mmCIF file of C-alpha atoms in Angstrom:
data_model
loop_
_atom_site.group_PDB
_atom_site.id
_atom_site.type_symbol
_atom_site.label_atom_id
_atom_site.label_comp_id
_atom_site.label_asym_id
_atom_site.label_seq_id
_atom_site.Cartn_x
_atom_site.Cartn_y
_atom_site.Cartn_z
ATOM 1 C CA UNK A 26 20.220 41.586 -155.640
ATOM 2 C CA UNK A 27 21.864 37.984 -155.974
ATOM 3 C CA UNK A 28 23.357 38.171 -151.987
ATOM 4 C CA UNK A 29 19.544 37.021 -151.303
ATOM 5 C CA UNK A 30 20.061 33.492 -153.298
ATOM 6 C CA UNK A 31 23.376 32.798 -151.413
ATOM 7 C CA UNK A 32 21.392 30.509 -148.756
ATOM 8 C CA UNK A 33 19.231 29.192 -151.436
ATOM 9 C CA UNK A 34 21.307 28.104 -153.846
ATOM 10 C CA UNK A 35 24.693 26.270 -153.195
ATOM 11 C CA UNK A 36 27.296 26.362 -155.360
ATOM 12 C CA UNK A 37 30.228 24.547 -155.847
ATOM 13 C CA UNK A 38 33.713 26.206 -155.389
ATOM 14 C CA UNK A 39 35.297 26.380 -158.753
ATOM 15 C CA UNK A 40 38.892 26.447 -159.592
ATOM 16 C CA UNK A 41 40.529 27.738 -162.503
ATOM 17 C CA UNK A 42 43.792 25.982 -163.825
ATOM 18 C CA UNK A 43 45.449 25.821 -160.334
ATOM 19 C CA UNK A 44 45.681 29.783 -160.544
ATOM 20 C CA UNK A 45 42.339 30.835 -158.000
ATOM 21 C CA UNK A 46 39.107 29.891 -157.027
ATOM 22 C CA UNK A 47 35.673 31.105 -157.241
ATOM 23 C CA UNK A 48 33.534 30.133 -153.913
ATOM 24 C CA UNK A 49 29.943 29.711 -154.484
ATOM 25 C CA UNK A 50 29.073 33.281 -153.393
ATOM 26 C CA UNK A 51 31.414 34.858 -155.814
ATOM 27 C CA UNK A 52 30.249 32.761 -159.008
ATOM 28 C CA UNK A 53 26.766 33.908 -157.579
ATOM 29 C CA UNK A 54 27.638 37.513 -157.890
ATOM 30 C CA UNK A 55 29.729 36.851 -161.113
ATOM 31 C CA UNK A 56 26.055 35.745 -162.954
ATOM 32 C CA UNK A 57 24.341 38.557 -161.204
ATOM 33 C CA UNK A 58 27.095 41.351 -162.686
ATOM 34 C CA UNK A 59 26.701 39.585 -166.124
ATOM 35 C CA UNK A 60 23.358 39.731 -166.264
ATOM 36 C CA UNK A 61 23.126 43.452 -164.974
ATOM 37 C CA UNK A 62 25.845 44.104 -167.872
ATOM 38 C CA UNK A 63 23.336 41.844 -170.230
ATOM 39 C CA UNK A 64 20.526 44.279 -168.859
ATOM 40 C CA UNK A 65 22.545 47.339 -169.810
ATOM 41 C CA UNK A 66 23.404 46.096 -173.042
ATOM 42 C CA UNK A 67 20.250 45.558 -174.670
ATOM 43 C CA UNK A 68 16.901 47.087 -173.321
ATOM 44 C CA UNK A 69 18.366 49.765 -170.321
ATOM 45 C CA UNK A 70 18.190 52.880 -172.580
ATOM 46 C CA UNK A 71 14.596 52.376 -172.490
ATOM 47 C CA UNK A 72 14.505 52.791 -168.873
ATOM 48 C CA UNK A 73 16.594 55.554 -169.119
ATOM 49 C CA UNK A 74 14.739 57.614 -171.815
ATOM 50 C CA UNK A 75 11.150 56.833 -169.455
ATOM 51 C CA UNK A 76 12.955 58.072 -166.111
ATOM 52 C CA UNK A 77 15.502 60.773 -167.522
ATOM 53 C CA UNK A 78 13.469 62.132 -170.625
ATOM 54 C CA UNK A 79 9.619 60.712 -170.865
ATOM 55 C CA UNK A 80 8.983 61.096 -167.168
ATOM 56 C CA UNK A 81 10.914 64.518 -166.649
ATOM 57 C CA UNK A 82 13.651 66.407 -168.817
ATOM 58 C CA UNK A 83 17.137 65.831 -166.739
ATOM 59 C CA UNK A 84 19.321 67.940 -167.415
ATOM 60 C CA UNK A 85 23.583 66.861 -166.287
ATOM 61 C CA UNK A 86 23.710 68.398 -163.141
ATOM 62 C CA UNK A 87 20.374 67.312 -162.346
ATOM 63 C CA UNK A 88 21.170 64.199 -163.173
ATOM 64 C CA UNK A 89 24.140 63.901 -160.777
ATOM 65 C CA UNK A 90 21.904 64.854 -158.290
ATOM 66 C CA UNK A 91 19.613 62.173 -158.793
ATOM 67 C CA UNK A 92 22.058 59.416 -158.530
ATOM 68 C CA UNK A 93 23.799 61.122 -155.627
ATOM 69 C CA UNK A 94 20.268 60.639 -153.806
ATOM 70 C CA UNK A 95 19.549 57.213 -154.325
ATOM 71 C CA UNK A 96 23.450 56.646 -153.393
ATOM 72 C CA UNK A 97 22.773 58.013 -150.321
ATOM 73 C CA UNK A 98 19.018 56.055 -149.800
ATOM 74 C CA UNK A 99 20.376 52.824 -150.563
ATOM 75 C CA UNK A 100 23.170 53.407 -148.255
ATOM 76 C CA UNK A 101 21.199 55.156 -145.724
ATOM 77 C CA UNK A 102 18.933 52.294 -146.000
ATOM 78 C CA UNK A 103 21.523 49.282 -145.972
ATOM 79 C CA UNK A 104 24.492 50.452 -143.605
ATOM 80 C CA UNK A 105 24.912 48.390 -140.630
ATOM 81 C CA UNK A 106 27.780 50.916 -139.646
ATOM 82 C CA UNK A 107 25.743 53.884 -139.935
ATOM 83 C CA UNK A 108 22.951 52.228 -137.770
ATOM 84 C CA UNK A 109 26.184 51.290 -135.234
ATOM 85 C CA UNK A 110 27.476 54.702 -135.011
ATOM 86 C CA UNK A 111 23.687 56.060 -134.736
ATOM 87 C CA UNK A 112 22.993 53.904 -131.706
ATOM 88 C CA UNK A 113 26.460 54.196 -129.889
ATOM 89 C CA UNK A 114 26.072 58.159 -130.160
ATOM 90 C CA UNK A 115 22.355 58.255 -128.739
ATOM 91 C CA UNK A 116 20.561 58.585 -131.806
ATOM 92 C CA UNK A 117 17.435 56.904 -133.490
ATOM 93 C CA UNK A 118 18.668 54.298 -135.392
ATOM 94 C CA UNK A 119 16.834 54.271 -139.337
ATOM 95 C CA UNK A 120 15.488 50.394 -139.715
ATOM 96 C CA UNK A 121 17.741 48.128 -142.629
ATOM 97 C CA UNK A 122 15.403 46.935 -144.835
ATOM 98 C CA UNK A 123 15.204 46.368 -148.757
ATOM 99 C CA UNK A 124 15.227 49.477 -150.893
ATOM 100 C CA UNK A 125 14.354 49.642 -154.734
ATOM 101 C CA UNK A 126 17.441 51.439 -156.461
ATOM 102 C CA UNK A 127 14.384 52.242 -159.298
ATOM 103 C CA UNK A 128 12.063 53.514 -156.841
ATOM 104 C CA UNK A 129 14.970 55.674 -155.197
ATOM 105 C CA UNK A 130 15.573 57.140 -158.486
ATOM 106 C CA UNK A 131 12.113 57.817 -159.724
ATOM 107 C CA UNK A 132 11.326 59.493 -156.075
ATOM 108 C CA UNK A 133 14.798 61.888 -156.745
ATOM 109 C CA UNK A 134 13.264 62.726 -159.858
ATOM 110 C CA UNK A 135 9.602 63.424 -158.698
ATOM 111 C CA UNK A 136 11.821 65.915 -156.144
ATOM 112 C CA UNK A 137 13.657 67.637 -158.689
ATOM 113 C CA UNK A 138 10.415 67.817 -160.621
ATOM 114 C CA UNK A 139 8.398 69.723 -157.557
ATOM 115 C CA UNK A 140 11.166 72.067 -157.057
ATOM 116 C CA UNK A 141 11.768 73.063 -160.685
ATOM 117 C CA UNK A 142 7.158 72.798 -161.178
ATOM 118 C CA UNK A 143 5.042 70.401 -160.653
ATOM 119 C CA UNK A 144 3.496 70.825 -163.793
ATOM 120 C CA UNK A 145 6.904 69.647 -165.859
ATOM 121 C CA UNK A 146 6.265 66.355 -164.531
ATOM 122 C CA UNK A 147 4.356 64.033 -166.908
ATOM 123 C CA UNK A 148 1.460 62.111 -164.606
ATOM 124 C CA UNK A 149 0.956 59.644 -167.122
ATOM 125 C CA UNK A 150 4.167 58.124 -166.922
ATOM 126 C CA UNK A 151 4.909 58.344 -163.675
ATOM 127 C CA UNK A 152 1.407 56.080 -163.391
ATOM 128 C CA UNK A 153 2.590 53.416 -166.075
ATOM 129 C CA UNK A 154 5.821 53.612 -163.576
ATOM 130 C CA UNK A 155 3.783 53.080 -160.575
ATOM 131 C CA UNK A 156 1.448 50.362 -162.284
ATOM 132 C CA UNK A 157 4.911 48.156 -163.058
ATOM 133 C CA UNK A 158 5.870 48.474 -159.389
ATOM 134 C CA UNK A 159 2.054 46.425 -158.355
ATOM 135 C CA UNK A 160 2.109 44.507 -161.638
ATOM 136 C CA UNK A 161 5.602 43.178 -161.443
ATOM 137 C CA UNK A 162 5.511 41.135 -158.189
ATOM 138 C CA UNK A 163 2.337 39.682 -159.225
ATOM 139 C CA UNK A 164 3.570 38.474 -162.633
ATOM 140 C CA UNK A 165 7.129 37.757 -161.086
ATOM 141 C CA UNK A 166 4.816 34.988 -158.724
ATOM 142 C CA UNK A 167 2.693 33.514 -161.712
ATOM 143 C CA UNK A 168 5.905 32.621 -163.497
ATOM 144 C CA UNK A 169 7.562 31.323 -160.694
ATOM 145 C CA UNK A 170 4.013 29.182 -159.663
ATOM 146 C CA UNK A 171 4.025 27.910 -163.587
ATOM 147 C CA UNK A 172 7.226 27.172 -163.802
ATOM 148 C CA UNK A 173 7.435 25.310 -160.037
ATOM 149 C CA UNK A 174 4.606 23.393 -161.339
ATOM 150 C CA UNK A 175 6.437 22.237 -164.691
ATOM 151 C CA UNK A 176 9.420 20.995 -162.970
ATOM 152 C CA UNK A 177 7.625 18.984 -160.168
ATOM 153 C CA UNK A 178 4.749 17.154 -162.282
ATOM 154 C CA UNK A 179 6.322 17.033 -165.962
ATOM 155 C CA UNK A 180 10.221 17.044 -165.622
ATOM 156 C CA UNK A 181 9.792 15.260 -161.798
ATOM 157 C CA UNK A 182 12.415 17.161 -160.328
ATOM 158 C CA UNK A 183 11.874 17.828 -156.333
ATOM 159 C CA UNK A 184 11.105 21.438 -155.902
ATOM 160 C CA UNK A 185 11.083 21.806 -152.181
ATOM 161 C CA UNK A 186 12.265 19.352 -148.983
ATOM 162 C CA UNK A 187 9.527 18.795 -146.514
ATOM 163 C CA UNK A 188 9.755 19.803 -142.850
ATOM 164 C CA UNK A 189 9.771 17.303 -139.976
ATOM 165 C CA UNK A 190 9.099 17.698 -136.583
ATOM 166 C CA UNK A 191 9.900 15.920 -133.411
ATOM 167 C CA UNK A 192 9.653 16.735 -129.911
ATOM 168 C CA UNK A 193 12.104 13.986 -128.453
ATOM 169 C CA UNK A 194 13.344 13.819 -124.908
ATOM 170 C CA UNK A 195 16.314 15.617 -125.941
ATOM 171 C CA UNK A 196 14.472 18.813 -127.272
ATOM 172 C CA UNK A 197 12.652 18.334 -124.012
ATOM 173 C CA UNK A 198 15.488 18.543 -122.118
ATOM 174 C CA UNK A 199 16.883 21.329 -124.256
ATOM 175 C CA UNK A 200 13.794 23.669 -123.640
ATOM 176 C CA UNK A 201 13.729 23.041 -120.171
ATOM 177 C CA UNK A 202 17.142 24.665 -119.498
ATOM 178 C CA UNK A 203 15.535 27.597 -121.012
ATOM 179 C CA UNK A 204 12.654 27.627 -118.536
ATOM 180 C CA UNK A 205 10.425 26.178 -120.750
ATOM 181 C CA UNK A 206 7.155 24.813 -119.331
ATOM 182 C CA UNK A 207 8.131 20.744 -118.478
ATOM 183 C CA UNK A 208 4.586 19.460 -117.767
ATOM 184 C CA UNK A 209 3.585 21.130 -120.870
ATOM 185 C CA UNK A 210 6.313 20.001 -122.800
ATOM 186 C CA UNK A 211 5.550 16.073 -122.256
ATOM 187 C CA UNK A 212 2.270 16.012 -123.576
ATOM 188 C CA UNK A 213 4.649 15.828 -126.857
ATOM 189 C CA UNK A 214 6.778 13.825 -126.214
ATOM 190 C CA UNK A 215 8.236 11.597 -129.181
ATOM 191 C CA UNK A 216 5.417 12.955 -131.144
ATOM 192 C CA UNK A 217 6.091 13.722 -134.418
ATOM 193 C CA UNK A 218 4.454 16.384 -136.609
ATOM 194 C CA UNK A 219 4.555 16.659 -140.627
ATOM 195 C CA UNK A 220 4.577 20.294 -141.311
ATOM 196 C CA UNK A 221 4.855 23.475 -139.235
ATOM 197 C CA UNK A 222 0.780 24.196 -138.827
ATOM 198 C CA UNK A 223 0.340 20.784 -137.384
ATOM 199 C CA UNK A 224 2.777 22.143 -134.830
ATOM 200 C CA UNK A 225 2.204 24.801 -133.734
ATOM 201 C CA UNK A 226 -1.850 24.240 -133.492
ATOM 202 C CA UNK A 227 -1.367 21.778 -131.428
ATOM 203 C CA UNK A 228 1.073 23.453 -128.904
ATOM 204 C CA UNK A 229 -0.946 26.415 -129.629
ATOM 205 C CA UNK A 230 -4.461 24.265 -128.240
ATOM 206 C CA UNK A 231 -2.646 23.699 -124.814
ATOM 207 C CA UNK A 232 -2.919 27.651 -123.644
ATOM 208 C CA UNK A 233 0.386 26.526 -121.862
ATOM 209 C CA UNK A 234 3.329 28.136 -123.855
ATOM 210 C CA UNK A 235 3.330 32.205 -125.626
ATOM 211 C CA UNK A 236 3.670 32.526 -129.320
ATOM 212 C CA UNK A 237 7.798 33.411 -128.885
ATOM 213 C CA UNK A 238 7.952 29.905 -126.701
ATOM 214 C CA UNK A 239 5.775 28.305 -129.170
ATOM 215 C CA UNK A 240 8.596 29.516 -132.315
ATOM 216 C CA UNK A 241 11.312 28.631 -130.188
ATOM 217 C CA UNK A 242 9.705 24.853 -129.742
ATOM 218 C CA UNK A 243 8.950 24.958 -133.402
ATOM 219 C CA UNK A 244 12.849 25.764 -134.150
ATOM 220 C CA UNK A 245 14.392 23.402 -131.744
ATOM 221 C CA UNK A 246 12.158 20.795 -133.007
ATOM 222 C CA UNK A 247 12.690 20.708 -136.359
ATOM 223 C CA UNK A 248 14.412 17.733 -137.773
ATOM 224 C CA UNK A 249 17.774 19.214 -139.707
ATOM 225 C CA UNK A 250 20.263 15.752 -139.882
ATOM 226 C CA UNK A 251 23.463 17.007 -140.413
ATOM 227 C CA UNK A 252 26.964 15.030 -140.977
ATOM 228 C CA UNK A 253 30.410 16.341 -140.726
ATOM 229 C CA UNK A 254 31.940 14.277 -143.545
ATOM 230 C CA UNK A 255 35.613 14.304 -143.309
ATOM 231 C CA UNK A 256 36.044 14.416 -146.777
ATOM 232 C CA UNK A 257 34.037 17.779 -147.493
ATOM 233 C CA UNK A 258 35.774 18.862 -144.320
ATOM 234 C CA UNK A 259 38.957 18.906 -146.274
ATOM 235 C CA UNK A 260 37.565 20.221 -149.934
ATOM 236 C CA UNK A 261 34.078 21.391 -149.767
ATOM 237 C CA UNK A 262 33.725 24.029 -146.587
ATOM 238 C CA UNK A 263 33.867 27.870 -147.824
ATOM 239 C CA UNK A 264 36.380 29.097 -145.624
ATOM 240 C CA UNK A 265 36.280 32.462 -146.617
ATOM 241 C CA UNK A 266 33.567 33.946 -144.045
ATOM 242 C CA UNK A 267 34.943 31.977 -141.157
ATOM 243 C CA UNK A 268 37.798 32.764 -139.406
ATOM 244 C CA UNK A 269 40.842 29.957 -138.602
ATOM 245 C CA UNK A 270 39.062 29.530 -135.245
ATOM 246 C CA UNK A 271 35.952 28.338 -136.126
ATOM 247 C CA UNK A 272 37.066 26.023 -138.932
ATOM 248 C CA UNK A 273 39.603 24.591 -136.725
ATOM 249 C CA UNK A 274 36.325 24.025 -134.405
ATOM 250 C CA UNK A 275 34.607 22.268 -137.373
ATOM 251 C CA UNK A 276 37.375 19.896 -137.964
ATOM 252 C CA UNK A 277 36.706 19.005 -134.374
ATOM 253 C CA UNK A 278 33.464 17.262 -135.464
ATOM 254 C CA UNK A 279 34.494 15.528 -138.314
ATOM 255 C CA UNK A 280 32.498 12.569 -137.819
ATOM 256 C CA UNK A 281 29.947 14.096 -136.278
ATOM 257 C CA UNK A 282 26.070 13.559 -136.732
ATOM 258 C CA UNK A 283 23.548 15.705 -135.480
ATOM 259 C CA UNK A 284 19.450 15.299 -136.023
ATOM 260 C CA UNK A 285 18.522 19.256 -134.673
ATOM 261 C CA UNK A 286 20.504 22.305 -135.480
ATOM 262 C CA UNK A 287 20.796 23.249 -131.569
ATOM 263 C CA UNK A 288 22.947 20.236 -131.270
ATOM 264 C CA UNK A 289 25.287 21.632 -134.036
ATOM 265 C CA UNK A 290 25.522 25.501 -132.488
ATOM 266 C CA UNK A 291 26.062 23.796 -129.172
ATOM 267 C CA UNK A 292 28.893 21.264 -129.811
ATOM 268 C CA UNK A 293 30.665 24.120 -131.932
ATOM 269 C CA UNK A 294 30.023 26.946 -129.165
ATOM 270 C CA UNK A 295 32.054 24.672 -126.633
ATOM 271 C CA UNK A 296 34.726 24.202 -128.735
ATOM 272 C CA UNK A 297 35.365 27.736 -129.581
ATOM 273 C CA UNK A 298 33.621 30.737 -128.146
ATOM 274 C CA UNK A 299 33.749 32.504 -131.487
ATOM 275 C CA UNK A 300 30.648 30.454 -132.720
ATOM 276 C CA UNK A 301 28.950 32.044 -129.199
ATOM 277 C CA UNK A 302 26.148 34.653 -129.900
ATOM 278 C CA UNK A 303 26.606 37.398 -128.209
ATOM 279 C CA UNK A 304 23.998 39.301 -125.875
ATOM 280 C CA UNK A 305 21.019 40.706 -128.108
ATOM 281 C CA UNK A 306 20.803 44.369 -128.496
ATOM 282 C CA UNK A 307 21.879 46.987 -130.878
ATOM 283 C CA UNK A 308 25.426 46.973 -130.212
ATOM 284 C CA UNK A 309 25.792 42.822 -131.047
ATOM 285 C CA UNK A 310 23.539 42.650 -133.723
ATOM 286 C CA UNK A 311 25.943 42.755 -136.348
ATOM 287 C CA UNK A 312 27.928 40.316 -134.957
ATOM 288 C CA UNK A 313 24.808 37.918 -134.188
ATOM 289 C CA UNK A 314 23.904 38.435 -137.883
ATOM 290 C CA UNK A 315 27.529 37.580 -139.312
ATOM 291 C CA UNK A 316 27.193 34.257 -136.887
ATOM 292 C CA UNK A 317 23.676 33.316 -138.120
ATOM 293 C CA UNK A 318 25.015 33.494 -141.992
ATOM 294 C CA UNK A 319 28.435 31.328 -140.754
ATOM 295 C CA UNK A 320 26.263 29.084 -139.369
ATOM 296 C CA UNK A 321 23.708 28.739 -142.574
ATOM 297 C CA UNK A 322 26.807 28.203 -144.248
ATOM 298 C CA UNK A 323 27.528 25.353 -142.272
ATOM 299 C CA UNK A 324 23.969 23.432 -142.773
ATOM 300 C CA UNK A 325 23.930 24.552 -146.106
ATOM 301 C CA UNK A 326 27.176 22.223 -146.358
ATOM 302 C CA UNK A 327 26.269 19.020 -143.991
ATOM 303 C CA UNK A 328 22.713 19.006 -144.045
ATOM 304 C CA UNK A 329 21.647 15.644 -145.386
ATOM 305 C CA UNK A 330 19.219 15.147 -147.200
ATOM 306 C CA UNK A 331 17.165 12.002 -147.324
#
């Protein structure tokens, strides 16, 4: 659950006494494991009287069975591996997307409940169950909303960065070596654009470029300033998902400022062919996906703010 905050929410590497050191993922997943033990401490016998007793009678065995199912949903579900092997031997691949460990386990139940009769299953509950699952996103959102609000007008604290946009010569010339439309292209150019609507209505207005050419404008355009400070170089880049390669690579640019992310992936990708993306398709995508989070890593650490 926490690996979704990692690119949201930098933390500092922490040392303890000289011995070893925490990197900002690992103190992420320390909280989340201390708050699941939290969870399991007070209030999780509640959840597991409603899905184990209340909702149907589980007996040991059956119980195995259940969390032998959602084991093999969530992994089903999550495996970039499995899709790998899938592909490589001719066979559908089943899509990686988010999967609800309580939703796997309530369905495993339901099962267990049709085979043994329908009838032992308690309807009631298993509609309070289904309620939570549309009530809880909603509520999750008001809380967030009031609490956003709190910390930007009362406490003044800056609760998101705004998004510039400029379609410079460079970004011209950029998008032009990908067969972008040129004519098309100067109607914009040095024009700047506050937010991403502004954008993409008016590229959109032109009938000149299609929606992917009009995202990949968007992306190119975007103003991300990003410095290579020597000093964080040396102290503050989380080594641990790069290989010696690529940080050698980064060292390279110490020194460095860039205004648009392209400039960054290109100045690294000539300096070592490891930060290269590979061809897309089903037999890369893993690798394209490890290089996407490397390089999030690396804005997430030189990105300047203003």
């Amino acid at each position: 659950v926490m690996g979704v905050f990692v690119n949201s929410l930098p933390i500092e590497p922490i040392t303890f006494f000289g011995l070893f050191t925490l990197s900002g993922a690992q103190i992420l997943f320390l909280i989340g494991g201390i708050a699941i033990a939290a969870g399991i401490i007070t209030y999780s016998h509640k959840v597991m009287d409603t899905v184990g007793a209340n909702l149907l009678r589980l007996s040991p065995l059956t119980a195995f069975i259940v969390v032998l199912a959602e084991s093999i949903v969530l992994f089903v579900f999550s495996s970039e591996r499995l899709e790998y092997f899938l592909v490589s031997h001719g066979l559908p691949a089943l899509p990686l997307v988010p999967v609800s460990s309580s939703q796997a386990v309530v369905g495993a139940v339901i099962g267990i409940g049709l085979i043994k009769s329908y009838r032992q299953i308690r309807i009631k509950v298993l509609a309070e169950i289904a309620t939570g699952w549309v009530t809880t996103p909603i509520i999750a959102g008001l809380i967030t909303f009031v609490f956003l609000f709190f910390l930007q007008n009362v406490f003044n604290q800056k609760v998101y960065y705004a998004s510039e946009y400029l379609v410079s010569g460079e970004v011209i010339s950029h998008l032009q070596k990908q067969n972008m439309d040129g004519a098309g292209l100067e109607k914009f150019r040095d024009k700047s654009f506050d937010n991403e609507i502004e954008i993409f209505q008016d590229l959109n207005s032109i009938g000149v470029f299609s929606e992917k050419q009009i995202t990949e404008i968007i992306r190119d355009a975007k103003i991300e300033p990003t410095l290579f400070d020597a000093e964080i170089i040396k102290s503050g880049l989380d080594t641990l998902w790069l290989s010696a390669k690529q940080v050698q690579a980064v060292h390279g640019l110490a020194g460095s400022q860039f205004t648009y992310r392209w400039q960054v992936e290109e100045s690294l990708q000539a300096k070592e062919a490891e930060w290269s993306y590979k061809p897309a398709g089903i037999f890369n995508r893993q690798w394209n996906r490890n290089l996407q989070s490397q390089y999030d890593t690396i804005f997430r650490t030189f990105k300047t703010r203003p």
